[in-house]
């Protein structure tokens, strides 16, 4: 599998980011183009291109993404008001970077989940 995604380079600290968390399984850093006061991306350290590529062996890392999202939301002071977690998949999902990532977005009311119709 390629080790050459943009986010893999961030995980390996080969390119700069505003990293807020890293452990053996996942890394979190601020989105370069934030859509809300808090906008953090949480990625597995292992390259998994899309949700469609997830395997059972990835469950620990994918679960860790949620526990880290909870921790970071508390750290950011947005847990009580609430926030949104988003994972886009491929073209129709609007995925731009093919290394699975969870968007942690909050700090203001986010409105409806998506436009209907
Ligand atoms: P997605 O559309 O779900 O693939 O989201 C990709 C996200 O990555 C977008 O919100 C971008 O703003 C963000 N992004 C792209 N390049 C970088 C970077 N170098 N550092 C941090 N975030 C980035």
mmCIF file of N, CA and C and ligand atoms in Angstrom:
data_model
loop_
_atom_site.group_PDB
_atom_site.id
_atom_site.type_symbol
_atom_site.label_atom_id
_atom_site.label_comp_id
_atom_site.label_asym_id
_atom_site.label_seq_id
_atom_site.Cartn_x
_atom_site.Cartn_y
_atom_site.Cartn_z
ATOM 1 N N UNK A 1 0.844 -1.208 0.000
ATOM 2 C CA UNK A 1 0.000 0.000 0.000
ATOM 3 C C UNK A 1 0.877 1.254 0.000
ATOM 4 N N UNK A 2 0.462 2.284 -0.711
ATOM 5 C CA UNK A 2 1.238 3.519 -0.787
ATOM 6 C C UNK A 2 1.381 4.146 0.594
ATOM 7 N N UNK A 3 2.579 4.731 0.855
ATOM 8 C CA UNK A 3 2.771 5.462 2.111
ATOM 9 C C UNK A 3 2.835 6.947 1.813
ATOM 10 N N UNK A 4 2.187 7.363 0.727
ATOM 11 C CA UNK A 4 2.413 8.684 0.189
ATOM 12 C C UNK A 4 1.143 9.538 0.114
ATOM 13 N N UNK A 5 0.310 9.496 1.141
ATOM 14 C CA UNK A 5 -0.804 10.449 1.171
ATOM 15 C C UNK A 5 -0.355 11.696 1.905
ATOM 16 N N UNK A 6 -1.055 12.786 1.625
ATOM 17 C CA UNK A 6 -0.791 14.042 2.326
ATOM 18 C C UNK A 6 -0.862 13.838 3.840
ATOM 19 N N UNK A 7 -1.878 13.125 4.286
ATOM 20 C CA UNK A 7 -2.050 12.958 5.730
ATOM 21 C C UNK A 7 -1.007 12.014 6.316
ATOM 22 N N UNK A 8 -0.530 11.042 5.537
ATOM 23 C CA UNK A 8 0.551 10.185 6.028
ATOM 24 C C UNK A 8 1.814 11.013 6.258
ATOM 25 N N UNK A 9 2.051 11.989 5.397
ATOM 26 C CA UNK A 9 3.213 12.863 5.586
ATOM 27 C C UNK A 9 3.042 13.721 6.832
ATOM 28 N N UNK A 10 1.818 14.142 7.115
ATOM 29 C CA UNK A 10 1.563 14.888 8.356
ATOM 30 C C UNK A 10 1.794 13.971 9.557
ATOM 31 N N UNK A 11 1.278 12.735 9.487
ATOM 32 C CA UNK A 11 1.463 11.773 10.584
ATOM 33 C C UNK A 11 2.953 11.572 10.865
ATOM 34 N N UNK A 12 3.749 11.476 9.810
ATOM 35 C CA UNK A 12 5.193 11.235 9.961
ATOM 36 C C UNK A 12 5.971 12.526 10.211
ATOM 37 N N UNK A 13 5.240 13.647 10.286
ATOM 38 C CA UNK A 13 5.823 14.977 10.547
ATOM 39 C C UNK A 13 6.815 15.372 9.457
ATOM 40 N N UNK A 14 6.546 14.916 8.248
ATOM 41 C CA UNK A 14 7.372 15.311 7.104
ATOM 42 C C UNK A 14 6.903 16.638 6.518
ATOM 43 N N UNK A 15 5.636 16.974 6.756
ATOM 44 C CA UNK A 15 5.155 18.310 6.416
ATOM 45 C C UNK A 15 4.470 18.873 7.654
ATOM 46 N N UNK A 16 4.484 20.198 7.800
ATOM 47 C CA UNK A 16 3.983 20.793 9.033
ATOM 48 C C UNK A 16 2.464 20.734 9.150
ATOM 49 N N UNK A 17 2.008 20.690 10.387
ATOM 50 C CA UNK A 17 0.570 20.794 10.662
ATOM 51 C C UNK A 17 0.426 21.336 12.076
ATOM 52 N N UNK A 18 -0.774 21.746 12.394
ATOM 53 C CA UNK A 18 -1.085 22.148 13.763
ATOM 54 C C UNK A 18 -1.629 20.918 14.485
ATOM 55 N N UNK A 19 -0.693 20.037 14.876
ATOM 56 C CA UNK A 19 -1.059 18.751 15.462
ATOM 57 C C UNK A 19 -1.513 18.945 16.905
ATOM 58 N N UNK A 20 -2.615 18.334 17.267
ATOM 59 C CA UNK A 20 -3.142 18.483 18.632
ATOM 60 C C UNK A 20 -3.125 17.173 19.412
ATOM 61 N N UNK A 21 -2.865 16.058 18.715
ATOM 62 C CA UNK A 21 -2.860 14.772 19.417
ATOM 63 C C UNK A 21 -2.177 13.732 18.521
ATOM 64 N N UNK A 22 -1.417 12.835 19.137
ATOM 65 C CA UNK A 22 -0.882 11.678 18.405
ATOM 66 C C UNK A 22 -0.613 10.542 19.376
ATOM 67 N N UNK A 23 -0.982 9.327 18.972
ATOM 68 C CA UNK A 23 -0.598 8.133 19.738
ATOM 69 C C UNK A 23 -0.201 7.045 18.749
ATOM 70 N N UNK A 24 -0.180 5.813 19.213
ATOM 71 C CA UNK A 24 0.300 4.732 18.351
ATOM 72 C C UNK A 24 -0.654 4.405 17.208
ATOM 73 N N UNK A 25 -1.895 4.836 17.306
ATOM 74 C CA UNK A 25 -2.892 4.462 16.299
ATOM 75 C C UNK A 25 -3.435 5.615 15.480
ATOM 76 N N UNK A 26 -3.557 6.795 16.090
ATOM 77 C CA UNK A 26 -4.214 7.911 15.398
ATOM 78 C C UNK A 26 -3.459 9.214 15.617
ATOM 79 N N UNK A 27 -3.741 10.162 14.720
ATOM 80 C CA UNK A 27 -3.165 11.507 14.802
ATOM 81 C C UNK A 27 -4.291 12.507 14.545
ATOM 82 N N UNK A 28 -4.243 13.649 15.236
ATOM 83 C CA UNK A 28 -5.248 14.699 15.033
ATOM 84 C C UNK A 28 -4.537 16.026 14.823
ATOM 85 N N UNK A 29 -5.063 16.803 13.874
ATOM 86 C CA UNK A 29 -4.469 18.111 13.562
ATOM 87 C C UNK A 29 -5.574 19.021 13.050
ATOM 88 N N UNK A 30 -5.347 20.333 13.185
ATOM 89 C CA UNK A 30 -6.375 21.292 12.781
ATOM 90 C C UNK A 30 -6.479 21.364 11.262
ATOM 91 N N UNK A 31 -7.731 21.428 10.790
ATOM 92 C CA UNK A 31 -7.972 21.562 9.358
ATOM 93 C C UNK A 31 -7.392 22.889 8.869
ATOM 94 N N UNK A 32 -6.746 22.855 7.724
ATOM 95 C CA UNK A 32 -6.071 24.036 7.190
ATOM 96 C C UNK A 32 -7.074 25.094 6.720
ATOM 97 N N UNK A 33 -8.308 24.680 6.483
ATOM 98 C CA UNK A 33 -9.352 25.595 6.017
ATOM 99 C C UNK A 33 -10.603 25.381 6.864
ATOM 100 N N UNK A 34 -10.579 25.851 8.116
ATOM 101 C CA UNK A 34 -11.631 25.483 9.068
ATOM 102 C C UNK A 34 -13.014 25.991 8.660
ATOM 103 N N UNK A 35 -14.004 25.130 8.863
ATOM 104 C CA UNK A 35 -15.390 25.459 8.546
ATOM 105 C C UNK A 35 -16.142 25.952 9.780
ATOM 106 N N UNK A 36 -15.500 25.951 10.932
ATOM 107 C CA UNK A 36 -16.142 26.349 12.191
ATOM 108 C C UNK A 36 -15.014 26.680 13.173
ATOM 109 N N UNK A 37 -15.338 27.298 14.317
ATOM 110 C CA UNK A 37 -14.279 27.661 15.268
ATOM 111 C C UNK A 37 -13.380 26.486 15.659
ATOM 112 N N UNK A 38 -13.978 25.316 15.845
ATOM 113 C CA UNK A 38 -13.169 24.101 16.005
ATOM 114 C C UNK A 38 -13.355 23.226 14.777
ATOM 115 N N UNK A 39 -12.265 22.885 14.120
ATOM 116 C CA UNK A 39 -12.318 21.955 12.974
ATOM 117 C C UNK A 39 -11.011 21.171 12.982
ATOM 118 N N UNK A 40 -11.098 19.962 13.510
ATOM 119 C CA UNK A 40 -9.935 19.101 13.681
ATOM 120 C C UNK A 40 -10.151 17.843 12.848
ATOM 121 N N UNK A 41 -9.091 17.353 12.222
ATOM 122 C CA UNK A 41 -9.137 16.090 11.494
ATOM 123 C C UNK A 41 -8.445 15.016 12.327
ATOM 124 N N UNK A 42 -9.104 13.873 12.467
ATOM 125 C CA UNK A 42 -8.550 12.731 13.199
ATOM 126 C C UNK A 42 -8.359 11.613 12.183
ATOM 127 N N UNK A 43 -7.126 11.117 12.070
ATOM 128 C CA UNK A 43 -6.809 10.128 11.035
ATOM 129 C C UNK A 43 -6.132 8.916 11.674
ATOM 130 N N UNK A 44 -6.334 7.726 11.094
ATOM 131 C CA UNK A 44 -5.516 6.586 11.527
ATOM 132 C C UNK A 44 -4.092 6.792 11.025
ATOM 133 N N UNK A 45 -3.121 6.374 11.814
ATOM 134 C CA UNK A 45 -1.725 6.484 11.359
ATOM 135 C C UNK A 45 -1.490 5.609 10.138
ATOM 136 N N UNK A 46 -2.174 4.485 10.090
ATOM 137 C CA UNK A 46 -2.116 3.589 8.924
ATOM 138 C C UNK A 46 -2.958 4.181 7.798
ATOM 139 N N UNK A 47 -2.464 4.097 6.595
ATOM 140 C CA UNK A 47 -3.235 4.590 5.450
ATOM 141 C C UNK A 47 -4.363 3.617 5.142
ATOM 142 N N UNK A 48 -5.600 4.120 5.294
ATOM 143 C CA UNK A 48 -6.795 3.421 4.823
ATOM 144 C C UNK A 48 -7.453 4.433 3.889
ATOM 145 N N UNK A 49 -7.513 4.162 2.582
ATOM 146 C CA UNK A 49 -7.951 5.223 1.663
ATOM 147 C C UNK A 49 -9.375 5.717 1.918
ATOM 148 N N UNK A 50 -10.324 4.795 2.049
ATOM 149 C CA UNK A 50 -11.723 5.196 2.201
ATOM 150 C C UNK A 50 -12.422 4.251 3.176
ATOM 151 N N UNK A 51 -13.644 4.608 3.564
ATOM 152 C CA UNK A 51 -14.429 3.710 4.414
ATOM 153 C C UNK A 51 -14.629 2.370 3.708
ATOM 154 N N UNK A 52 -14.687 2.397 2.384
ATOM 155 C CA UNK A 52 -14.893 1.166 1.621
ATOM 156 C C UNK A 52 -13.689 0.226 1.699
ATOM 157 N N UNK A 53 -12.569 0.710 2.213
ATOM 158 C CA UNK A 53 -11.354 -0.106 2.335
ATOM 159 C C UNK A 53 -11.123 -0.617 3.756
ATOM 160 N N UNK A 54 -12.043 -0.312 4.661
ATOM 161 C CA UNK A 54 -11.873 -0.706 6.067
ATOM 162 C C UNK A 54 -11.912 -2.227 6.217
ATOM 163 N N UNK A 55 -11.010 -2.760 7.060
ATOM 164 C CA UNK A 55 -10.983 -4.188 7.372
ATOM 165 C C UNK A 55 -11.218 -4.381 8.870
ATOM 166 N N UNK A 56 -11.575 -5.588 9.248
ATOM 167 C CA UNK A 56 -11.830 -5.877 10.661
ATOM 168 C C UNK A 56 -10.615 -5.518 11.520
ATOM 169 N N UNK A 57 -9.415 -5.718 10.996
ATOM 170 C CA UNK A 57 -8.203 -5.437 11.774
ATOM 171 C C UNK A 57 -8.041 -3.937 12.061
ATOM 172 N N UNK A 58 -8.821 -3.096 11.391
ATOM 173 C CA UNK A 58 -8.733 -1.645 11.591
ATOM 174 C C UNK A 58 -9.648 -1.156 12.719
ATOM 175 N N UNK A 59 -10.428 -2.062 13.295
ATOM 176 C CA UNK A 59 -11.461 -1.627 14.247
ATOM 177 C C UNK A 59 -10.873 -0.899 15.457
ATOM 178 N N UNK A 60 -9.707 -1.298 15.913
ATOM 179 C CA UNK A 60 -9.119 -0.635 17.086
ATOM 180 C C UNK A 60 -8.797 0.823 16.764
ATOM 181 N N UNK A 61 -8.170 1.044 15.623
ATOM 182 C CA UNK A 61 -7.822 2.420 15.236
ATOM 183 C C UNK A 61 -9.081 3.247 14.987
ATOM 184 N N UNK A 62 -10.069 2.644 14.353
ATOM 185 C CA UNK A 62 -11.297 3.397 14.053
ATOM 186 C C UNK A 62 -12.051 3.721 15.334
ATOM 187 N N UNK A 63 -12.063 2.808 16.269
ATOM 188 C CA UNK A 63 -12.678 3.096 17.570
ATOM 189 C C UNK A 63 -11.912 4.162 18.323
ATOM 190 N N UNK A 64 -10.590 4.123 18.228
ATOM 191 C CA UNK A 64 -9.751 5.138 18.886
ATOM 192 C C UNK A 64 -10.086 6.538 18.355
ATOM 193 N N UNK A 65 -10.436 6.627 17.077
ATOM 194 C CA UNK A 65 -10.793 7.934 16.520
ATOM 195 C C UNK A 65 -11.963 8.547 17.293
ATOM 196 N N UNK A 66 -12.906 7.738 17.759
ATOM 197 C CA UNK A 66 -14.034 8.263 18.524
ATOM 198 C C UNK A 66 -13.623 8.681 19.933
ATOM 199 N N UNK A 67 -12.803 7.887 20.592
ATOM 200 C CA UNK A 67 -12.410 8.275 21.946
ATOM 201 C C UNK A 67 -11.536 9.523 21.920
ATOM 202 N N UNK A 68 -10.740 9.670 20.855
ATOM 203 C CA UNK A 68 -9.929 10.884 20.722
ATOM 204 C C UNK A 68 -10.829 12.074 20.369
ATOM 205 N N UNK A 69 -11.850 11.844 19.553
ATOM 206 C CA UNK A 69 -12.796 12.932 19.255
ATOM 207 C C UNK A 69 -13.456 13.435 20.540
ATOM 208 N N UNK A 70 -13.861 12.516 21.391
ATOM 209 C CA UNK A 70 -14.473 12.909 22.672
ATOM 210 C C UNK A 70 -13.501 13.721 23.510
ATOM 211 N N UNK A 71 -12.273 13.254 23.616
ATOM 212 C CA UNK A 71 -11.266 13.964 24.405
ATOM 213 C C UNK A 71 -11.015 15.363 23.850
ATOM 214 N N UNK A 72 -10.833 15.451 22.533
ATOM 215 C CA UNK A 72 -10.514 16.750 21.928
ATOM 216 C C UNK A 72 -11.700 17.703 22.036
ATOM 217 N N UNK A 73 -12.912 17.195 21.901
ATOM 218 C CA UNK A 73 -14.096 18.054 22.053
ATOM 219 C C UNK A 73 -14.126 18.638 23.458
ATOM 220 N N UNK A 74 -13.792 17.836 24.439
ATOM 221 C CA UNK A 74 -13.734 18.356 25.821
ATOM 222 C C UNK A 74 -12.606 19.369 25.960
ATOM 223 N N UNK A 75 -11.450 19.045 25.402
ATOM 224 C CA UNK A 75 -10.314 19.966 25.470
ATOM 225 C C UNK A 75 -10.649 21.314 24.828
ATOM 226 N N UNK A 76 -11.429 21.266 23.754
ATOM 227 C CA UNK A 76 -11.779 22.482 23.001
ATOM 228 C C UNK A 76 -12.917 23.252 23.666
ATOM 229 N N UNK A 77 -13.555 22.628 24.668
ATOM 230 C CA UNK A 77 -14.659 23.277 25.370
ATOM 231 C C UNK A 77 -15.968 23.273 24.595
ATOM 232 N N UNK A 78 -16.124 22.307 23.685
ATOM 233 C CA UNK A 78 -17.338 22.268 22.868
ATOM 234 C C UNK A 78 -18.218 21.056 23.178
ATOM 235 N N UNK A 79 -17.811 20.254 24.150
ATOM 236 C CA UNK A 79 -18.525 18.993 24.392
ATOM 237 C C UNK A 79 -19.953 19.230 24.886
ATOM 238 N N UNK A 80 -20.128 20.183 25.788
ATOM 239 C CA UNK A 80 -21.457 20.389 26.376
ATOM 240 C C UNK A 80 -22.454 20.887 25.326
ATOM 241 N N UNK A 81 -22.027 21.801 24.485
ATOM 242 C CA UNK A 81 -22.934 22.334 23.466
ATOM 243 C C UNK A 81 -23.149 21.350 22.317
ATOM 244 N N UNK A 82 -22.178 20.503 22.079
ATOM 245 C CA UNK A 82 -22.303 19.509 21.016
ATOM 246 C C UNK A 82 -21.498 19.879 19.791
ATOM 247 N N UNK A 83 -21.381 18.916 18.909
ATOM 248 C CA UNK A 83 -20.509 19.066 17.742
ATOM 249 C C UNK A 83 -20.896 18.013 16.714
ATOM 250 N N UNK A 84 -20.191 17.989 15.608
ATOM 251 C CA UNK A 84 -20.500 17.036 14.542
ATOM 252 C C UNK A 84 -19.233 16.292 14.145
ATOM 253 N N UNK A 85 -19.373 14.990 13.914
ATOM 254 C CA UNK A 85 -18.294 14.157 13.375
ATOM 255 C C UNK A 85 -18.688 13.737 11.966
ATOM 256 N N UNK A 86 -17.798 13.946 11.003
ATOM 257 C CA UNK A 86 -18.110 13.685 9.596
ATOM 258 C C UNK A 86 -17.006 12.822 8.995
ATOM 259 N N UNK A 87 -17.404 11.783 8.265
ATOM 260 C CA UNK A 87 -16.451 10.988 7.484
ATOM 261 C C UNK A 87 -17.002 10.903 6.062
ATOM 262 N N UNK A 88 -16.319 11.514 5.124
ATOM 263 C CA UNK A 88 -16.748 11.500 3.733
ATOM 264 C C UNK A 88 -16.131 10.303 3.015
ATOM 265 N N UNK A 89 -16.881 9.743 2.052
ATOM 266 C CA UNK A 89 -16.371 8.604 1.270
ATOM 267 C C UNK A 89 -16.550 8.856 -0.221
ATOM 268 N N UNK A 90 -15.412 8.911 -0.907
ATOM 269 C CA UNK A 90 -15.343 9.001 -2.376
ATOM 270 C C UNK A 90 -16.123 10.203 -2.937
ATOM 271 N N UNK A 91 -16.380 10.176 -4.219
ATOM 272 C CA UNK A 91 -16.858 11.363 -4.937
ATOM 273 C C UNK A 91 -18.165 11.911 -4.377
ATOM 274 N N UNK A 92 -19.179 11.083 -4.269
ATOM 275 C CA UNK A 92 -20.479 11.590 -3.843
ATOM 276 C C UNK A 92 -20.456 12.032 -2.386
ATOM 277 N N UNK A 93 -19.550 11.485 -1.611
ATOM 278 C CA UNK A 93 -19.404 11.922 -0.221
ATOM 279 C C UNK A 93 -18.582 13.190 -0.091
ATOM 280 N N UNK A 94 -17.936 13.595 -1.196
ATOM 281 C CA UNK A 94 -17.132 14.816 -1.148
ATOM 282 C C UNK A 94 -15.742 14.614 -0.577
ATOM 283 N N UNK A 95 -15.231 13.368 -0.636
ATOM 284 C CA UNK A 95 -13.898 13.095 -0.087
ATOM 285 C C UNK A 95 -12.825 13.661 -1.009
ATOM 286 N N UNK A 96 -11.923 14.454 -0.450
ATOM 287 C CA UNK A 96 -10.832 15.070 -1.223
ATOM 288 C C UNK A 96 -9.501 14.368 -0.978
ATOM 289 N N UNK A 97 -9.262 13.943 0.250
ATOM 290 C CA UNK A 97 -7.986 13.298 0.601
ATOM 291 C C UNK A 97 -8.269 11.824 0.875
ATOM 292 N N UNK A 98 -7.604 10.942 0.100
ATOM 293 C CA UNK A 98 -7.902 9.517 0.177
ATOM 294 C C UNK A 98 -7.037 8.833 1.241
ATOM 295 N N UNK A 99 -7.274 9.261 2.456
ATOM 296 C CA UNK A 99 -6.716 8.698 3.692
ATOM 297 C C UNK A 99 -7.809 8.992 4.709
ATOM 298 N N UNK A 100 -8.505 7.953 5.143
ATOM 299 C CA UNK A 100 -9.694 8.159 5.991
ATOM 300 C C UNK A 100 -9.432 9.211 7.057
ATOM 301 N N UNK A 101 -10.406 10.076 7.252
ATOM 302 C CA UNK A 101 -10.298 11.078 8.306
ATOM 303 C C UNK A 101 -11.675 11.417 8.829
ATOM 304 N N UNK A 102 -11.725 11.684 10.118
ATOM 305 C CA UNK A 102 -12.942 12.130 10.786
ATOM 306 C C UNK A 102 -12.804 13.624 11.035
ATOM 307 N N UNK A 103 -13.785 14.400 10.557
ATOM 308 C CA UNK A 103 -13.821 15.831 10.857
ATOM 309 C C UNK A 103 -14.526 16.002 12.205
ATOM 310 N N UNK A 104 -13.893 16.699 13.137
ATOM 311 C CA UNK A 104 -14.526 17.116 14.393
ATOM 312 C C UNK A 104 -14.794 18.610 14.249
ATOM 313 N N UNK A 105 -16.075 18.943 14.162
ATOM 314 C CA UNK A 105 -16.459 20.320 13.847
ATOM 315 C C UNK A 105 -17.411 20.833 14.919
ATOM 316 N N UNK A 106 -17.157 22.040 15.415
ATOM 317 C CA UNK A 106 -18.054 22.607 16.419
ATOM 318 C C UNK A 106 -17.628 24.008 16.803
ATOM 319 N N UNK A 107 -18.266 24.507 17.859
ATOM 320 C CA UNK A 107 -17.967 25.857 18.322
ATOM 321 C C UNK A 107 -19.016 26.860 17.898
ATOM 322 N N UNK A 108 -19.986 26.431 17.105
ATOM 323 C CA UNK A 108 -21.152 27.241 16.742
ATOM 324 C C UNK A 108 -22.252 26.277 16.311
ATOM 325 N N UNK A 109 -23.521 26.741 16.297
ATOM 326 C CA UNK A 109 -24.577 25.861 15.773
ATOM 327 C C UNK A 109 -24.273 25.535 14.310
ATOM 328 N N UNK A 110 -24.371 24.266 13.960
ATOM 329 C CA UNK A 110 -23.936 23.824 12.630
ATOM 330 C C UNK A 110 -25.067 23.690 11.623
ATOM 331 N N UNK A 111 -26.298 23.872 12.073
ATOM 332 C CA UNK A 111 -27.405 23.820 11.128
ATOM 333 C C UNK A 111 -27.745 22.394 10.744
ATOM 334 N N UNK A 112 -28.637 22.254 9.749
ATOM 335 C CA UNK A 112 -29.051 20.912 9.347
ATOM 336 C C UNK A 112 -27.870 20.109 8.814
ATOM 337 N N UNK A 113 -27.962 18.798 8.933
ATOM 338 C CA UNK A 113 -26.855 17.942 8.542
ATOM 339 C C UNK A 113 -26.501 18.129 7.068
ATOM 340 N N UNK A 114 -27.519 18.191 6.205
ATOM 341 C CA UNK A 114 -27.268 18.364 4.773
ATOM 342 C C UNK A 114 -28.545 18.837 4.102
ATOM 343 N N UNK A 115 -28.357 19.406 2.916
ATOM 344 C CA UNK A 115 -29.499 19.864 2.149
ATOM 345 C C UNK A 115 -30.278 18.661 1.621
ATOM 346 N N UNK A 116 -31.577 18.704 1.731
ATOM 347 C CA UNK A 116 -32.384 17.591 1.233
ATOM 348 C C UNK A 116 -32.792 17.837 -0.202
ATOM 349 N N UNK A 117 -32.886 16.751 -0.982
ATOM 350 C CA UNK A 117 -33.356 16.875 -2.360
ATOM 351 C C UNK A 117 -32.231 17.124 -3.342
HETATM 352 P P1 LIG B 1 -12.451 15.685 2.807
HETATM 353 O O1 LIG B 1 -13.164 16.582 1.822
HETATM 354 O O2 LIG B 1 -13.392 14.990 3.734
HETATM 355 O O3 LIG B 1 -11.501 14.740 2.113
HETATM 356 O O4 LIG B 1 -11.615 16.652 3.734
HETATM 357 C C1 LIG B 1 -10.294 17.001 3.460
HETATM 358 C C2 LIG B 1 -9.944 18.116 4.417
HETATM 359 O O5 LIG B 1 -8.532 18.226 4.491
HETATM 360 C C3 LIG B 1 -10.479 19.499 4.001
HETATM 361 O O6 LIG B 1 -11.336 19.997 5.030
HETATM 362 C C4 LIG B 1 -9.205 20.329 3.848
HETATM 363 O O7 LIG B 1 -9.372 21.662 4.280
HETATM 364 C C5 LIG B 1 -8.217 19.570 4.713
HETATM 365 N N1 LIG B 1 -6.821 19.718 4.374
HETATM 366 C C6 LIG B 1 -6.252 19.664 3.150
HETATM 367 N N2 LIG B 1 -4.924 19.819 3.233
HETATM 368 C C7 LIG B 1 -4.634 19.979 4.556
HETATM 369 C C8 LIG B 1 -3.423 20.194 5.292
HETATM 370 N N3 LIG B 1 -2.238 20.258 4.695
HETATM 371 N N4 LIG B 1 -3.516 20.325 6.637
HETATM 372 C C9 LIG B 1 -4.711 20.271 7.253
HETATM 373 N N5 LIG B 1 -5.884 20.071 6.616
HETATM 374 C C10 LIG B 1 -5.849 19.922 5.277
#
